[in-house]
Tab-separated table of C-alpha atoms and ligand atoms in Angstrom:
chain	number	residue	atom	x	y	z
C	1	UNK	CA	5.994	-2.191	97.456
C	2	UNK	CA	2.398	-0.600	97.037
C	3	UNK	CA	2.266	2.394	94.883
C	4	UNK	CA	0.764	4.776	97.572
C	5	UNK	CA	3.710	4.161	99.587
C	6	UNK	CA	6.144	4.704	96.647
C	7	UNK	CA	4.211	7.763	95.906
C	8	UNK	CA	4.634	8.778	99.145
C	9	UNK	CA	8.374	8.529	99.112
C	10	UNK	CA	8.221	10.328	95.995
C	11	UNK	CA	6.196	13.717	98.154
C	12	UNK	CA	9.156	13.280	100.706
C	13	UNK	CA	12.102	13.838	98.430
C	14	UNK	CA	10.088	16.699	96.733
C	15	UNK	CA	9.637	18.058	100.120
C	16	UNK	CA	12.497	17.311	101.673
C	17	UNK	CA	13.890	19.284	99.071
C	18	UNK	CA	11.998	22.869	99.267
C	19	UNK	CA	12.224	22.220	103.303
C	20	UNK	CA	15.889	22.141	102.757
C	21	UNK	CA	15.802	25.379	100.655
C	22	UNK	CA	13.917	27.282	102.918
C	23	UNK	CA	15.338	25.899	106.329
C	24	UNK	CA	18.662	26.775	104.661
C	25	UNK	CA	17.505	30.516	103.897
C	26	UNK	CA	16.209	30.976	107.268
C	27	UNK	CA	19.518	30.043	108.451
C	28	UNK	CA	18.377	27.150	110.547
C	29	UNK	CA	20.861	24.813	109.901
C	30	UNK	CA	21.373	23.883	114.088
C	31	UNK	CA	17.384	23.124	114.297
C	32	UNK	CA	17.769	20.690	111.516
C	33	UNK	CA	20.615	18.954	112.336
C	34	UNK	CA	19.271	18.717	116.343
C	35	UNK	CA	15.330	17.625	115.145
C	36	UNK	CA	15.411	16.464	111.711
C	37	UNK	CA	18.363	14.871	110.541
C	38	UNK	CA	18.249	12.416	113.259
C	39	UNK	CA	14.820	10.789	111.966
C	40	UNK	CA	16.938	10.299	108.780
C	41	UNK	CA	19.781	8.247	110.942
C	42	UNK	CA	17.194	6.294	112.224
C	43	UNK	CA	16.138	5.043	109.182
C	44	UNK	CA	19.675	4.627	107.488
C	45	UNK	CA	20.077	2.570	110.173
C	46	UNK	CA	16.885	0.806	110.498
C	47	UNK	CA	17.826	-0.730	106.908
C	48	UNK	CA	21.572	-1.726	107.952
C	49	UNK	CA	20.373	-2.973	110.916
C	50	UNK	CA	18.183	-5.704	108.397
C	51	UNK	CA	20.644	-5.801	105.577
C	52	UNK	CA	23.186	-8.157	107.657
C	53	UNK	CA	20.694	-10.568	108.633
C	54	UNK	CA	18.766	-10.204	105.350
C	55	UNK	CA	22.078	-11.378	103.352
C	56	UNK	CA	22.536	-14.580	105.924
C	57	UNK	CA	19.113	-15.752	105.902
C	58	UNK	CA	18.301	-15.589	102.113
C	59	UNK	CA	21.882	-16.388	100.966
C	60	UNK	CA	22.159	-19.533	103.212
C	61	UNK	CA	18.106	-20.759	102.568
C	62	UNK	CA	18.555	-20.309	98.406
C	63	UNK	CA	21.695	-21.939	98.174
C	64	UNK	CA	20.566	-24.618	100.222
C	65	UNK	CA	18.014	-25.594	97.725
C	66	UNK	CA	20.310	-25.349	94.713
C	67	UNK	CA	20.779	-29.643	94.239
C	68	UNK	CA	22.036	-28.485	90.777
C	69	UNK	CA	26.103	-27.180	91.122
C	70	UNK	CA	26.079	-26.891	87.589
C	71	UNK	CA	23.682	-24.216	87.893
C	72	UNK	CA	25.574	-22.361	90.611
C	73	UNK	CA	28.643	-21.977	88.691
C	74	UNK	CA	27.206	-21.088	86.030
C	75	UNK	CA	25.020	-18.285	87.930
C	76	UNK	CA	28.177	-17.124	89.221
C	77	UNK	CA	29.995	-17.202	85.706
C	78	UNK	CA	26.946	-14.593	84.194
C	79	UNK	CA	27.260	-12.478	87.411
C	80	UNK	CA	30.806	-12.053	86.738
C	81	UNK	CA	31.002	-11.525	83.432
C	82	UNK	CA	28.173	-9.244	83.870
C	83	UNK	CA	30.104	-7.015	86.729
C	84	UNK	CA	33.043	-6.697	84.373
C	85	UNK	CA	31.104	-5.889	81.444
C	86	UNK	CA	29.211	-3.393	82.448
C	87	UNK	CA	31.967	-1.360	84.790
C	88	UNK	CA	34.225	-1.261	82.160
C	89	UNK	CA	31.508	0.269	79.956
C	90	UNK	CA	30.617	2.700	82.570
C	91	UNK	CA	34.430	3.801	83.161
C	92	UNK	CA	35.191	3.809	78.905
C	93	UNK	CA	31.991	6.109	79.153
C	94	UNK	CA	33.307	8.683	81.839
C	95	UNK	CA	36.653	8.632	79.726
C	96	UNK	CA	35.371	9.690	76.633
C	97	UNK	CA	32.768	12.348	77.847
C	98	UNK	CA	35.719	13.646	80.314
C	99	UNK	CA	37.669	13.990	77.376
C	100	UNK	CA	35.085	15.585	75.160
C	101	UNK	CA	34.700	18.664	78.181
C	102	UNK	CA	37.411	18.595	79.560
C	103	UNK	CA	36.260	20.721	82.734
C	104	UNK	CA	39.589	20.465	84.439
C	105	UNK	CA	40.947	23.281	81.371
C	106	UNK	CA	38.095	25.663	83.352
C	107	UNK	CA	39.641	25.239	86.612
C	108	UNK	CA	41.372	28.579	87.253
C	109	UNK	CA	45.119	27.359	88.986
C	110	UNK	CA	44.630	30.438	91.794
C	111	UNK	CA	41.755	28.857	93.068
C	112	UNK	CA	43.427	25.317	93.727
C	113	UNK	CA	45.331	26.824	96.826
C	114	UNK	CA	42.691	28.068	97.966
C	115	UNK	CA	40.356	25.127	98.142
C	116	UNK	CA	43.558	22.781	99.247
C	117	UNK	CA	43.672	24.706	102.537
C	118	UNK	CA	39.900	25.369	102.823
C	119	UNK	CA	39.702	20.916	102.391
C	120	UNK	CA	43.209	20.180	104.254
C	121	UNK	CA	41.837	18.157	106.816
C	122	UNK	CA	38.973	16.630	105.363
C	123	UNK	CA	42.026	15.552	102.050
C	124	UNK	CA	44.026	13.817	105.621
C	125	UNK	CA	40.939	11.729	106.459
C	126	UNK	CA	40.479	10.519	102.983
C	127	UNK	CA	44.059	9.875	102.562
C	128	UNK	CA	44.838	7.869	105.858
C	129	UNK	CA	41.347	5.987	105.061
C	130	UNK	CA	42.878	4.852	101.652
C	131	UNK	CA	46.326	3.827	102.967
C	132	UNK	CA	44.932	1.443	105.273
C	133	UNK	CA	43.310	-0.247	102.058
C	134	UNK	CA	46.555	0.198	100.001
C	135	UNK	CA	49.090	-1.105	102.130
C	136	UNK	CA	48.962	-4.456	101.371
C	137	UNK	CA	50.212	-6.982	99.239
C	138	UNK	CA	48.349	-8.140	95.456
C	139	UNK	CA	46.472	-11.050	96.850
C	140	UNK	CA	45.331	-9.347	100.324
C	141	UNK	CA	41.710	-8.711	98.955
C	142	UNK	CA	41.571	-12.766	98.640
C	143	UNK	CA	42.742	-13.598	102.486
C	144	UNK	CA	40.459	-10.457	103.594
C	145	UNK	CA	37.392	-12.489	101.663
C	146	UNK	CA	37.893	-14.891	104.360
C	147	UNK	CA	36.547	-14.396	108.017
C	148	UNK	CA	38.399	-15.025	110.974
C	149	UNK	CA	35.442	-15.039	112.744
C	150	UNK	CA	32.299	-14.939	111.667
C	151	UNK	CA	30.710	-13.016	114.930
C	152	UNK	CA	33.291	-9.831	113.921
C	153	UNK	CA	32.674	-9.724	110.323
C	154	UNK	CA	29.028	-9.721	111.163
C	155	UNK	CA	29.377	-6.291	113.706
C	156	UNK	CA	31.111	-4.319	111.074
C	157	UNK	CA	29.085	-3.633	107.993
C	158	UNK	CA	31.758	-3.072	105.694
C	159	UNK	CA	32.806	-6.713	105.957
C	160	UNK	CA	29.725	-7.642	103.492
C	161	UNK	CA	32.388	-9.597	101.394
C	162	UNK	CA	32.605	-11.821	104.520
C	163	UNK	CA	29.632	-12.240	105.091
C	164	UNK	CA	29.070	-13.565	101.784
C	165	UNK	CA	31.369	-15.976	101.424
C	166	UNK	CA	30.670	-17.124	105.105
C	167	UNK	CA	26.309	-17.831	103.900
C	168	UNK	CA	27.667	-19.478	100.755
C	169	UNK	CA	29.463	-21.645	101.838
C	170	UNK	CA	27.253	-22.735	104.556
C	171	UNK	CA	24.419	-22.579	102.268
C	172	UNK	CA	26.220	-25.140	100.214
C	173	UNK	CA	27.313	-27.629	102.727
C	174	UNK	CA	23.729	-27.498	103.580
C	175	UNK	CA	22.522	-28.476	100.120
C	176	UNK	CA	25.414	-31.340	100.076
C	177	UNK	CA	24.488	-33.069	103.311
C	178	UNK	CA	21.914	-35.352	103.388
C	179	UNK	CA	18.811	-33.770	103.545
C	180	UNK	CA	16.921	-35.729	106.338
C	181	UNK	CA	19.502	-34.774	108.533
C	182	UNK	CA	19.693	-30.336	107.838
C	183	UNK	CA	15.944	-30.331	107.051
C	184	UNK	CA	15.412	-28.679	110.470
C	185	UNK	CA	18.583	-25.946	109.826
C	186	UNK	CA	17.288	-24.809	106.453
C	187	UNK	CA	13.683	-24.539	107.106
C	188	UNK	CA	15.144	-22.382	110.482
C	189	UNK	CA	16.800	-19.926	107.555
C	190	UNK	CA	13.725	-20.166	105.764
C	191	UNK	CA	11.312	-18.577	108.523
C	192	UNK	CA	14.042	-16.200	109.625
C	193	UNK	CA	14.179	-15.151	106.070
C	194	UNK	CA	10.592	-14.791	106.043
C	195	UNK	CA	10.400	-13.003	109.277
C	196	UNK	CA	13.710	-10.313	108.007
C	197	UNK	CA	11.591	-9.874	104.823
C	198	UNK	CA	8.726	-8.703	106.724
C	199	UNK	CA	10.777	-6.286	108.631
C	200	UNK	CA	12.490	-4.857	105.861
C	201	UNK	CA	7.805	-4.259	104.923
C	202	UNK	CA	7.705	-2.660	108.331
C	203	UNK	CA	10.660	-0.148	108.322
C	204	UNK	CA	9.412	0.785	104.814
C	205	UNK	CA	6.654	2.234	106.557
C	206	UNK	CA	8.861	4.431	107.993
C	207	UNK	CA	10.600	5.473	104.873
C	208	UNK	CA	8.722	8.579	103.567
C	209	UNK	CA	9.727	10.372	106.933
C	210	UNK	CA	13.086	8.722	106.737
C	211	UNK	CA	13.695	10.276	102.885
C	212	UNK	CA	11.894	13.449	104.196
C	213	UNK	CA	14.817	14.111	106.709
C	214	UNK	CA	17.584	12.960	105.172
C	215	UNK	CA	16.859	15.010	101.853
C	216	UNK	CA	16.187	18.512	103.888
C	217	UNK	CA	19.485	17.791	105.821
C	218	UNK	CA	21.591	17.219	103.159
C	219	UNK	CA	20.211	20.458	101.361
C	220	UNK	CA	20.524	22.364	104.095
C	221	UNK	CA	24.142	21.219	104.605
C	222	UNK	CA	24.806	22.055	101.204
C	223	UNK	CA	23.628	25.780	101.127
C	224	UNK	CA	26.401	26.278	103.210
C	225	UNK	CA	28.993	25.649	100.914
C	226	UNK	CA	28.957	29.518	99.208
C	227	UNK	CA	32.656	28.951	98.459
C	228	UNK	CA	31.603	26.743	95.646
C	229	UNK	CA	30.242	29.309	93.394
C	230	UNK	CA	33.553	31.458	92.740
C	231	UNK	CA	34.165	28.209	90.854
C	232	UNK	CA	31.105	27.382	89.196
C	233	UNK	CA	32.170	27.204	85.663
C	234	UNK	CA	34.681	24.534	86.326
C	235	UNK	CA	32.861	22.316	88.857
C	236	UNK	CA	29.853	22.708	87.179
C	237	UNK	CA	30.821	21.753	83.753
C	238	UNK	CA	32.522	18.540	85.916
C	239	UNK	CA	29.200	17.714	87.396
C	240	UNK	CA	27.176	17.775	84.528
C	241	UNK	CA	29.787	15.404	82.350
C	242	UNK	CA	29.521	13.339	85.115
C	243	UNK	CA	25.494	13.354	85.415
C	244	UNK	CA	25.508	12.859	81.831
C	245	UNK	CA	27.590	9.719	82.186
C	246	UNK	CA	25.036	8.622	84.517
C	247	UNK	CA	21.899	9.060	82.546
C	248	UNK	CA	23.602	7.592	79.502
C	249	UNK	CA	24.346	4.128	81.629
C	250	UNK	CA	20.181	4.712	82.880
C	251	UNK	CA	18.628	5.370	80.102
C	252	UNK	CA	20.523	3.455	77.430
C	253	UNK	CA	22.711	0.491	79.020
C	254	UNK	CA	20.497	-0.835	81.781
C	255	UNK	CA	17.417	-0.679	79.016
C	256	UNK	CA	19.120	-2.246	76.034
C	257	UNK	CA	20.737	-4.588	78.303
C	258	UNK	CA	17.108	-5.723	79.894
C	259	UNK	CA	15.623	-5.299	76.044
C	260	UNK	CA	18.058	-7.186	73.829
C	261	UNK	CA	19.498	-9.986	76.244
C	262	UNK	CA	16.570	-9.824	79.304
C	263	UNK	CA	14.112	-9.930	76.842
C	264	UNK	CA	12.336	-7.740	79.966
C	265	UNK	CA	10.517	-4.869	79.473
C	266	UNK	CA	12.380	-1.709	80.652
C	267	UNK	CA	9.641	0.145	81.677
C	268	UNK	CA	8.189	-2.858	83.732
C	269	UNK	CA	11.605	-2.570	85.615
C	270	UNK	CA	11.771	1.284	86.081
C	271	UNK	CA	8.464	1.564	87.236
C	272	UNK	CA	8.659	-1.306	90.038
C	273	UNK	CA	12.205	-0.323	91.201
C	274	UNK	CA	11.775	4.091	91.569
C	275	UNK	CA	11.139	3.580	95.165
C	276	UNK	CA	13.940	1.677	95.538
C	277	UNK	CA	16.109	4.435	93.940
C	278	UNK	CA	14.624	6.740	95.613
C	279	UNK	CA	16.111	5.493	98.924
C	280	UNK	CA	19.298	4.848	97.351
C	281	UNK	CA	18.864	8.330	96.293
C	282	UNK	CA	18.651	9.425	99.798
C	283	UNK	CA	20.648	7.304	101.852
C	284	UNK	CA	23.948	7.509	99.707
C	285	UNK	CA	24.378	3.833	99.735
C	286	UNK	CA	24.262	0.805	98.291
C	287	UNK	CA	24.209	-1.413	101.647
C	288	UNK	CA	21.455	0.533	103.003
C	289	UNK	CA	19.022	0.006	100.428
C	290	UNK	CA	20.130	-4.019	99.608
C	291	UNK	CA	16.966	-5.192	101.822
C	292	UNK	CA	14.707	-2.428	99.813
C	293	UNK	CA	16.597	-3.930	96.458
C	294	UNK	CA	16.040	-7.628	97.608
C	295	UNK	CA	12.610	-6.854	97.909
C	296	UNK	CA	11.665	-5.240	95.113
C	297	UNK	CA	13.232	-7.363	92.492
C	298	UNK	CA	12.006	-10.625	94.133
C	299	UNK	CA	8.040	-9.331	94.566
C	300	UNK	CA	7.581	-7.189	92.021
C	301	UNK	CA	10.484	-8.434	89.256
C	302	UNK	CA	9.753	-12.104	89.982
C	303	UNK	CA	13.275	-13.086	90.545
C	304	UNK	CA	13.895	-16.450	92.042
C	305	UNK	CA	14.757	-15.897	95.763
C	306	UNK	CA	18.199	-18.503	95.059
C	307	UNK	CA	19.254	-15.635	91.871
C	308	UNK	CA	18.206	-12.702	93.827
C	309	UNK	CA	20.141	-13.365	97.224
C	310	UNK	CA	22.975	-14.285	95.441
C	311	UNK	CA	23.172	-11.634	92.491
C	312	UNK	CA	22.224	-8.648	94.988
C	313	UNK	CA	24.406	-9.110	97.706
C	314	UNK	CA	27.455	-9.430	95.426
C	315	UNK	CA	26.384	-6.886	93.542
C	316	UNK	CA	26.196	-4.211	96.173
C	317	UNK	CA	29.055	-5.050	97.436
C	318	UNK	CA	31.159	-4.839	94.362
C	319	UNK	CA	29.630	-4.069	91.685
C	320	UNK	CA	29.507	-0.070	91.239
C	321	UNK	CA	29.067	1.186	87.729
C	322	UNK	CA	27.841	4.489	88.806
C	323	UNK	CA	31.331	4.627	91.016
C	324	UNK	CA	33.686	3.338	88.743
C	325	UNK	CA	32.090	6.093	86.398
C	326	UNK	CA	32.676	9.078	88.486
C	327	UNK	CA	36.147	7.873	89.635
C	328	UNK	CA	37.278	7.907	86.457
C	329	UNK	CA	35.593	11.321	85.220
C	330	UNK	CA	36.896	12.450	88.926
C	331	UNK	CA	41.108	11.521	88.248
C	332	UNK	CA	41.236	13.132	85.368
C	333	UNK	CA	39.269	16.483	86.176
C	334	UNK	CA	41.621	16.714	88.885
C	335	UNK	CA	44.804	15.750	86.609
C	336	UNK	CA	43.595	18.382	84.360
C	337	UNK	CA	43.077	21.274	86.981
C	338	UNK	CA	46.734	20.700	87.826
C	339	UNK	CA	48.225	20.845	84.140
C	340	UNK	CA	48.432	17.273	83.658
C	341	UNK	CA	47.965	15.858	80.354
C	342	UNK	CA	47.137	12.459	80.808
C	343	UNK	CA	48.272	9.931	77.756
C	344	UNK	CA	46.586	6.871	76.154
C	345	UNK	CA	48.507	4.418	78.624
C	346	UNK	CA	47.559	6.456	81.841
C	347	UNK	CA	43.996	6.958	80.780
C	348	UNK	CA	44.143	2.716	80.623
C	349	UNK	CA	45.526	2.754	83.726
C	350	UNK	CA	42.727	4.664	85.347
C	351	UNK	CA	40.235	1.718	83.468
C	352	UNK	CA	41.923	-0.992	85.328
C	353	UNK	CA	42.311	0.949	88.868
C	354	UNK	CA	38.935	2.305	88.502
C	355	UNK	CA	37.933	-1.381	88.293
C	356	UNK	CA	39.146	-2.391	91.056
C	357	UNK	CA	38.749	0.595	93.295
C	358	UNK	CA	35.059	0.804	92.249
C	359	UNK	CA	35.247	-3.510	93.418
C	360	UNK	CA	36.647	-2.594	96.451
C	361	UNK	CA	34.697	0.711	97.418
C	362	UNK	CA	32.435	-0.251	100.319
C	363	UNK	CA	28.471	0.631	99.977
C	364	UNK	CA	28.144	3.612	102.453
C	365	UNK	CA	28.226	7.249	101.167
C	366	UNK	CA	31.398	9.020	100.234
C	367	UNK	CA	33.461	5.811	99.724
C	368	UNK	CA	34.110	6.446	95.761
C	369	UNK	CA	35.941	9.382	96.860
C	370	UNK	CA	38.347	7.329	99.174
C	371	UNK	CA	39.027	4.614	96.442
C	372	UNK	CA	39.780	7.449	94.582
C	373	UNK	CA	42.763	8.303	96.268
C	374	UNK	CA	44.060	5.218	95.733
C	375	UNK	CA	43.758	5.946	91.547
C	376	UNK	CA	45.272	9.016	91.917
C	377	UNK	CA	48.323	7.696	93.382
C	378	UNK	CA	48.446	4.990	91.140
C	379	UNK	CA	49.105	8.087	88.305
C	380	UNK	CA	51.342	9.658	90.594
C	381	UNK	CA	48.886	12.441	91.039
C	382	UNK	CA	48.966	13.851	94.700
C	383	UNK	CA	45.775	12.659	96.322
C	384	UNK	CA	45.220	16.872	97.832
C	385	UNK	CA	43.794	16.800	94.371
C	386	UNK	CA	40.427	15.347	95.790
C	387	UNK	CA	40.164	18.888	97.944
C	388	UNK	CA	38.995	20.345	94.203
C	389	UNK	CA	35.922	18.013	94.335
C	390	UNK	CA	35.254	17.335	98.013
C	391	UNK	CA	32.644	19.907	98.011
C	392	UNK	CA	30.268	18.608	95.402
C	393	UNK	CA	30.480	15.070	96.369
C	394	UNK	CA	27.824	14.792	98.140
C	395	UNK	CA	24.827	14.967	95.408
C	396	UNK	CA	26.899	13.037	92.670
C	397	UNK	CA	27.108	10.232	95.441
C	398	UNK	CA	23.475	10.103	95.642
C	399	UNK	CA	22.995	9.720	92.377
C	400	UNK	CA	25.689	7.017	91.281
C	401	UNK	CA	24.040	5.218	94.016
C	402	UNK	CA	20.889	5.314	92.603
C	403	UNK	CA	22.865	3.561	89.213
C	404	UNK	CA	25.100	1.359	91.107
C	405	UNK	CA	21.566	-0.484	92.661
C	406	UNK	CA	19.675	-0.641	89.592
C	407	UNK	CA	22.924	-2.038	87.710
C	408	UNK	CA	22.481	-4.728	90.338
C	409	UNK	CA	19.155	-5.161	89.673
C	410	UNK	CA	19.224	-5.517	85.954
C	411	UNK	CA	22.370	-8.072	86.607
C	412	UNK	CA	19.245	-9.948	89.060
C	413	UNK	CA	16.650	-10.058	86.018
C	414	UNK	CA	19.401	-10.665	83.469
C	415	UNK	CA	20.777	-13.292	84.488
C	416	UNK	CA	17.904	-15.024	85.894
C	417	UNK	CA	16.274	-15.147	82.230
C	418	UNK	CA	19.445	-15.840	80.940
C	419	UNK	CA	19.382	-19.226	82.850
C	420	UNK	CA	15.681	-20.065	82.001
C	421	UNK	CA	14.274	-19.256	85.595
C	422	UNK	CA	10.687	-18.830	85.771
C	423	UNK	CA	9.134	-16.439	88.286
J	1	LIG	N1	27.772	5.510	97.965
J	1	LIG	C1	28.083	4.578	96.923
J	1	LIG	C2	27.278	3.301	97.117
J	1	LIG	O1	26.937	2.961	98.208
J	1	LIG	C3	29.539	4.284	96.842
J	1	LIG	C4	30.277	5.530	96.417
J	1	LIG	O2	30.414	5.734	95.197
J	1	LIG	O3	30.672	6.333	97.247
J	1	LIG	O4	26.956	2.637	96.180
C-alpha cells in the first residue's frame, strides 16, 4: 500500500471521529445514518465482495505449485501449533488481569435489572443465534467443514471454513495430476488471482471515504447510549482490563514472537501493516479486511503467495486471539456482577470453551459476543448476563479485530521464516 494512501486512512479515522462527535451533539443521528453510513456499507462490502474470490484464486494457484507435501504438512503443523499457542496465551492473559480488577465487584446488583430489560431483545437475538451453533453433536464442526455444495458455501460468507477446505483440496489435486495436462487450469487461477489482487488495489482507493463513514457512524451511534454512564465505574474498569489485555498481546507477544522466533523486525511489520488495522479497526471484522491482510503481508512483508493464502485465510477464520481474550475477560465480569465466584476448575473451563468459541466465532462484527453465550452456558451462567456488556461492545470489537488480523499476520511471517522461505 503507498504511504499517502495509508496516511490518508489515517486523516479519515481522525475525522471520522470528531465528525461523529459533533454530528452526535447536533443531534443528527437520522442525516448520518440516511447519507453517511451507507458509503461505509459500500465499502464493507466492496472488500467481502473480493474476499471470497480472493481466498479461491490464491488458495487453489499456491497450493498448486507446492510439488513438496512434506512442506505442506509441515506448514500446516506451525500454523496450528501457532493458533493454539497464542489463543491460549491471549485467554490465560484476560484471566489473570480479570482477576487482578475484578470489575464485576463494581457492578452495583440494582442496576442489572435494569439493563436486562433495557437489552431483553437484543439478549433473544444473541441467544437464538448461539443455539443454532450449540445444538449439535461433538464432531458437527468436522461434517460442517465439508461443503455440500460448493456454489452455497460460496453465497454465504460465513461458510469461509468451506471454502477453504473446498480450494485446498482442489489446489492439491491440481499439484498431483500431471502437469501437462492442468497447466491451462492453474495458470486460469493464476490470472484471476492477479486480476482479484488488483481489485482488492482499486477498492483501496476507496477506503479513506469508506473508514471516514463508518467511524462517524459508529460514534454517532454510540453517543446515544447515555444509559451507560450511571454505570461507568464498573464498565469502565471492564473495558480498560480488557484494552489492557489487548495492548499487552500488541505490544509484547506479536513483537517478541516476530523478534525471538521471526527473527523479523517488529517495527518493519507495524509500520507496513497500520493501514491494514486501520480497516480492521473500522470495519469490525476479520473477513472484511482478509484481501487488505493478503495484500499487505505478501507486498510489503514478502511472504510467499503459497504461505500467505494459506496462513491468512485460516487464520481469519479461526484464529482470534483478540476474541478469545475478551470472551474470557467478558464470562467472568458478568459471573462476577451476579455474585458468582468462579473456582480454579471453572476458570479452566472458560480456557478450553473460549478456545473453541473464539475457533468457531465467524469474522463479522459482534460475533465474540454470540460465542459468548455459548461459554456462559457452559458455566451454567444465564446467557441475559451478556445484556451487562451489550452496550460497550461495539468499540472493544473494533479493536480485538485489529489484534485478531495482525495475530494472523505475524502467524504469515512466522512461519514462513520458520520454514526457510525467501521473499
Ligand atoms: N469482529 C471480530 C473479527 O472479525 C470477531 C469478534 O470478536 O466479534 O475478528
Amino acid at each position: 500500500m503507498q504511504r499517502r494512501l495509508a496516511l490518508w486512512i489515517l486523516i479519515a479515522l481522525g475525522a471520522g471521529f470528531l465528525a461523529g462527535i459533533g454530528l452526535g451533539f447536533l443531534g443528527l443521528h437520522q442525516f448520518v445514518k440516511d447519507w453517511i453510513a451507507p458509503f461505509g456499507e459500500i465499502f464493507i462490502r466492496l472488500l467481502q465482495m473480493v474476499a471470497i474470490p480472493l481466498i479461491i484464486t490464491s488458495l487453489i494457484s499456491g497450493v498448486a505449485h507446492l510439488s513438496d507435501m512434506a512442506r505442506l504438512s509441515k506448514l500446516g503443523l506451525l500454523t496450528i501449533s501457532y493458533y493454539i499457542f497464542t489463543t491460549t496465551v491471549a485467554i490465560v492473559i484476560g484471566l489473570v488481569l480479570v482477576n487482578i480488577t475484578q470489575p464485576g465487584k463494581l457492578f452495583p446488583p440494582d442496576q442489572q435489572e435494569i439493563f436486562r430489560e433495557q437489552f431483553k431483545h437484543q439478549v433473544e437475538e444473541k441467544v437464538s443465534v448461539a443455539q443454532e451453533v450449540s445444538v449439535s453433536s461433538p464432531l458437527r464442526f468436522l461434517v460442517d467443514l465439508v461443503p455440500k455444495n460448493i456454489f452455497q458455501s460460496v453465497e454465504d460468507n460465513k461458510k469461509m471454513l468451506q471454502v477453504i477446505f473446498f480450494a485446498l483440496f482442489l489446489g492439491l489435486a491440481l499439484a498431483m495430476s500431471p502437469r501437462n495436462k492442468v497447466q491451462t487450469a492453474i495458470k486460469f487461477f493464476e490470472g484471476l488471482n492477479e486480476a482479484i489482487l488488483k481489485m482488492v488495489e482499486l477498492i483501496m482507493l476507496f477506503a479513506p471515504i469508506g473508514v471516514f463513514a463508518l467511524m462517524t457512524s459508529i460514534i454517532v451511534d454510540f453517543s446515544r447510549g447515555g444509559e451507560i454512564s450511571s454505570m461507568l465505574e464498573a464498565l469502565g474498569t471492564y473495558m480498560l482490563t480488557v484494552v489492557l489485555g489487548l495492548f499487552l498481546l500488541i505490544l509484547f507477544l506479536y513483537p517478541s514472537i516476530l523478534k525471538f522466533i521471526a527473527k523479523f523486525s517488529p517495527i518493519k511489520f507495524f509500520k507496513e501493516m497500520y493501514p491494514v488495522q486501520m480497516v480492521a479497526f473500522s470495519t469490525s471484522s476479520s473477513a472484511a479486511t482478509l484481501p487488505v491482510t493478503m495484500k499487505v503481508v505478501t507486498e510489503k512483508l514478502r511472504v510467499p503467495e503459497e504461505t500467505a493464502s494459506f496462513v491468512l485465510p485460516l487464520g481469519a477464520t479461526i484464529n482470534m486471539d483478540g476474541t478469545a481474550l475478551y470472551q474470557a475477560v467478558a464470562a467472568v465480569f458478568i459471573a462476577q456482577a451476579m455474585g458468582w465466584d468462579l473456582t480454579v476448575s471453572q476458570q479452566a473451563t472458560i480456557v478450553l470453551t473460549a478456545t473453541l468459541a473464539s475457533i468457531g466465532a465467524a469474522a463479522v462484527p459482534g460475533a465474540g459476543i454470540v460465542m459468548l453465550v455459548i461459554i456462559l452456558q457452559a458455566l451454567g451462567i444465564g446467557p441475559a448476563g451478556i445484556a451487562l456488556i451489550l452496550a460497550v461492545d461495539r468499540p472493544l470489537d473494533m479493536l480485538r479485530t485489529v489484534v485478531n488480523v495482525t495475530s494472523d499476520a505475524t502467524c504469515a511471517v512466522t512461519v514462513s521464516k520458520l520454514i526457510n522461505e525467501k521473499g
